[in-house]
Short mmCIF file of C-alpha atoms in Angstrom, two decimals:
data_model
loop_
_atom_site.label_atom_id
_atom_site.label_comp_id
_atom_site.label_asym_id
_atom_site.label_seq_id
_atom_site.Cartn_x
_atom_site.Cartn_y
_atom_site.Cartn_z
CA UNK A 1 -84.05 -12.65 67.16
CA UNK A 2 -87.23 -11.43 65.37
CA UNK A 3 -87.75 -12.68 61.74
CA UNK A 4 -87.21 -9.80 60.03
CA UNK A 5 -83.60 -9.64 61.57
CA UNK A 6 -83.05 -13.05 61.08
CA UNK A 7 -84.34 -12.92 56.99
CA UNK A 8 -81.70 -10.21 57.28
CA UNK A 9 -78.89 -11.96 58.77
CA UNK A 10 -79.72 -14.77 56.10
CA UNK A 11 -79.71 -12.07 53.02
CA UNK A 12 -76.12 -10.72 54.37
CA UNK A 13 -74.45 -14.20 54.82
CA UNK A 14 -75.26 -15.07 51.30
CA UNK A 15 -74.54 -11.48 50.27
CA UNK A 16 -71.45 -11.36 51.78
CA UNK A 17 -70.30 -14.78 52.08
CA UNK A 18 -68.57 -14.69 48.40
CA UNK A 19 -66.78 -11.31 49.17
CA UNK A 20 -65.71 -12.79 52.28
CA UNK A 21 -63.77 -15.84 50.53
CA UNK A 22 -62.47 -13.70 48.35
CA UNK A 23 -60.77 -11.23 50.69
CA UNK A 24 -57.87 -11.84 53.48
CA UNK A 25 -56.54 -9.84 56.28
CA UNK A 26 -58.22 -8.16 59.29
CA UNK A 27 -61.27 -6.15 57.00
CA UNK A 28 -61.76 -9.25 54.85
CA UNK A 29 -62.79 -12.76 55.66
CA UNK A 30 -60.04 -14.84 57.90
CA UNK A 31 -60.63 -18.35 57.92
CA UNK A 32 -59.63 -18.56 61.52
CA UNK A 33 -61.40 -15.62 62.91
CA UNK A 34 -65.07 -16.61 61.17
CA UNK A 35 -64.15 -20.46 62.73
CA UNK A 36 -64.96 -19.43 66.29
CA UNK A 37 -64.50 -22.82 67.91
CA UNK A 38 -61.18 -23.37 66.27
CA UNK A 39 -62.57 -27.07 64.43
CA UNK A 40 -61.67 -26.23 60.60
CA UNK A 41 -65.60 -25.73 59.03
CA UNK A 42 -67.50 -23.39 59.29
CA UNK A 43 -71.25 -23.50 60.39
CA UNK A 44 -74.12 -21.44 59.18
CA UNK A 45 -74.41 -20.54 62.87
CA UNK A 46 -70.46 -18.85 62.08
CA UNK A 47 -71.05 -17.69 58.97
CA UNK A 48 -74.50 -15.89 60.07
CA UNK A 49 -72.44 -14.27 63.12
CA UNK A 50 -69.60 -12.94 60.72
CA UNK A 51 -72.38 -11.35 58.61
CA UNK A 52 -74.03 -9.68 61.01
CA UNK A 53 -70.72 -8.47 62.54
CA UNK A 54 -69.94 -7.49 59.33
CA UNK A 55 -73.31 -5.26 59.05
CA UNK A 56 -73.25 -3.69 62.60
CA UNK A 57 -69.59 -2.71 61.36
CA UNK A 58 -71.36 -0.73 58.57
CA UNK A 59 -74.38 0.32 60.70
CA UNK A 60 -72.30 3.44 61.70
CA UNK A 61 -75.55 4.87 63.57
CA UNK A 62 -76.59 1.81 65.11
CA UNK A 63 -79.93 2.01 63.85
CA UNK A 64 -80.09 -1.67 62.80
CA UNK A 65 -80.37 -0.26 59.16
CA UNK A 66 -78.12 0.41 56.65
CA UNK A 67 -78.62 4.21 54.55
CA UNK A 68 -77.57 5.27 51.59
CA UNK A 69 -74.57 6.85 53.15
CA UNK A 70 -73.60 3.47 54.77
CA UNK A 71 -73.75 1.64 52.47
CA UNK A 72 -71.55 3.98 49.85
CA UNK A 73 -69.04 3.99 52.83
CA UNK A 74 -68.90 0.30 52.76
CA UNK A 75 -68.78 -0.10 49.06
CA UNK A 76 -66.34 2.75 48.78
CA UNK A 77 -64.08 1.22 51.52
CA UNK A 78 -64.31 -2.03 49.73
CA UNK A 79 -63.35 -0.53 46.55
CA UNK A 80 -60.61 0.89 48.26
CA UNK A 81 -59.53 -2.28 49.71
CA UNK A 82 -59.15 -4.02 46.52
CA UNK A 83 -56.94 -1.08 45.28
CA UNK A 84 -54.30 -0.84 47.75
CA UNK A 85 -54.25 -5.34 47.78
CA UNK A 86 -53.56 -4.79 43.68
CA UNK A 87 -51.33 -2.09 44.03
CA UNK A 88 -49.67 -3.82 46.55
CA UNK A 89 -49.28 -6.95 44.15
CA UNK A 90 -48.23 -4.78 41.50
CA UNK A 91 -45.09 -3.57 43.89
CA UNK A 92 -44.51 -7.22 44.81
CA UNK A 93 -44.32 -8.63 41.53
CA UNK A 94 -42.09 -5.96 39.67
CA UNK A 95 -39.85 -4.66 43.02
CA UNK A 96 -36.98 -6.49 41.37
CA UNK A 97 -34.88 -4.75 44.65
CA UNK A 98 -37.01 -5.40 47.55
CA UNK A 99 -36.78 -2.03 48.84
CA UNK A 100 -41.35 -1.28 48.39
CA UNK A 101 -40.87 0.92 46.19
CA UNK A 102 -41.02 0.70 42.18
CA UNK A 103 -37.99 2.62 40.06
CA UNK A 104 -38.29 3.84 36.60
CA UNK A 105 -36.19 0.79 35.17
CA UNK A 106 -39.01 -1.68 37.23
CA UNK A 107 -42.12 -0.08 36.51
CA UNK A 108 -40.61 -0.22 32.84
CA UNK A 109 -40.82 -3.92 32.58
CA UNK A 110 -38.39 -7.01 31.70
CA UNK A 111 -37.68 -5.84 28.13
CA UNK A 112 -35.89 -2.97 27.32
CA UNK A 113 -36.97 -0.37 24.42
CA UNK A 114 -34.48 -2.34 21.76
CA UNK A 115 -36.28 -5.87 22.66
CA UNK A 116 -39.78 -4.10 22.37
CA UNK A 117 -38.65 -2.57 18.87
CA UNK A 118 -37.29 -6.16 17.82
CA UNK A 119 -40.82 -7.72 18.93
CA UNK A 120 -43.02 -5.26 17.36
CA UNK A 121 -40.92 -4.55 14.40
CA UNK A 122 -43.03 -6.64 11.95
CA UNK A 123 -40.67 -4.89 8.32
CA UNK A 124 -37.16 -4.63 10.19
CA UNK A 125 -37.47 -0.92 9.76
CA UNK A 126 -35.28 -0.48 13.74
CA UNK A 127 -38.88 1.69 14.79
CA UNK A 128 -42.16 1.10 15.23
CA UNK A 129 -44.84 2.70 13.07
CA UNK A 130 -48.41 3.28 14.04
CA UNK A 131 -49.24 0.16 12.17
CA UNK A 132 -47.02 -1.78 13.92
CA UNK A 133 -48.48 -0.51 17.29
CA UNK A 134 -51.74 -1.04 16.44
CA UNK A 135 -51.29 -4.36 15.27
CA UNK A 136 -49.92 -5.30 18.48
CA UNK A 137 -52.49 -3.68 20.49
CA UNK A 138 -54.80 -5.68 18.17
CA UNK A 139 -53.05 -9.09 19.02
CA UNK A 140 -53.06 -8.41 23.23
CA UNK A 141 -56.78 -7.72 22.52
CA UNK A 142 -57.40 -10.95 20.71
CA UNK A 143 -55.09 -12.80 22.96
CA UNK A 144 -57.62 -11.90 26.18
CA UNK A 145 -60.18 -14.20 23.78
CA UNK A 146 -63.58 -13.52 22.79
CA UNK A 147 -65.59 -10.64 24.70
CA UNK A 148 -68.20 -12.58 23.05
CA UNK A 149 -71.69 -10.45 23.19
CA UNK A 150 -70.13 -8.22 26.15
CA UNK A 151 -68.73 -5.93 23.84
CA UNK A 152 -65.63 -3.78 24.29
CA UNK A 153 -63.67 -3.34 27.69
CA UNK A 154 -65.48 -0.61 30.07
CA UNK A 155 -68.97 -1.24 27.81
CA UNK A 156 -70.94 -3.34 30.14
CA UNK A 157 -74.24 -3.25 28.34
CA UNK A 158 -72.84 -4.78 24.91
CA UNK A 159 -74.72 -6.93 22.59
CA UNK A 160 -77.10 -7.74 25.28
CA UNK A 161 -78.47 -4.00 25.56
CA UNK A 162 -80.25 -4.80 22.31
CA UNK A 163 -82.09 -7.83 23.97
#
């Protein structure tokens, strides 16, 4: 193995290594599969052969290189991944029938529209008023904690663009 592969190999385990524990199933990480003789750790050696497995999977022209159009594919199919493993926990958590599929009545949650009114209904009024909404939109916001100097959801730059 030349040392340009092998710096390579090195940059992917570490690279992909954290992705790896964090995914399950047969395009993720699998405990067993990466432990190759079966002994419950994992070696460098194992680790440094499930990266580079992982890589030649993305190499789609064999060229020992990933392009720019490799590497979207594998960051797309990644993305896409982690969208059907939520969506699937979404299903599994409210399918209050079992059947895989989510109704009306389970997508609409645990509390029905009378025991959302009595939550939110801060001055007994039987309906919610924008204030009222807001208010509770305010409180699941401060309830998340301090964003501290990340700023709002979906602005990554916050505070620290001004650094």
């Amino acid at each position: 193995m030349t040392k340009k592969t092998l710096l390579a190999t090195a940059l992917i385990a570490v690279l992909a290594a954290p992705v790896a524990f964090a995914q399950s199933g047969p395009s993720g990480f699998d405990f067993d599969v990466v432990d190759t003789n079966s002994d419950g750790e994992l070696t460098a050696d194992e680790l440094n052969a499930f990266a580079l497995a992982r890589f030649e999977a993305q190499d789609l022209n064999d060229d020992g290189e990933l392009d720019a159009e490799e590497l979207s594919a594998a960051i797309a199919a990644r993305a896409e991944e982690r969208r059907t493993r939520g969506v699937e926990r979404i299903i599994e958590r409210a399918d209050a029938d079992g059947n895989g599929t989510l109704s009306a009545d389970e997508l609409g949650g645990r509390r029905s529209p009378e025991e959302r009114i009595a939550r939110l209904d801060t001055d007994d009024s039987g309906t919610i008023s924008r204030e009222e909404a807001e208010a509770a939109s305010d409180d699941r916001r401060g309830n998340r904690g301090d964003r501290g100097d990340r700023g709002e959801r979906g602005d990554r730059g916050g505070d620290r663009a001004a650094e």
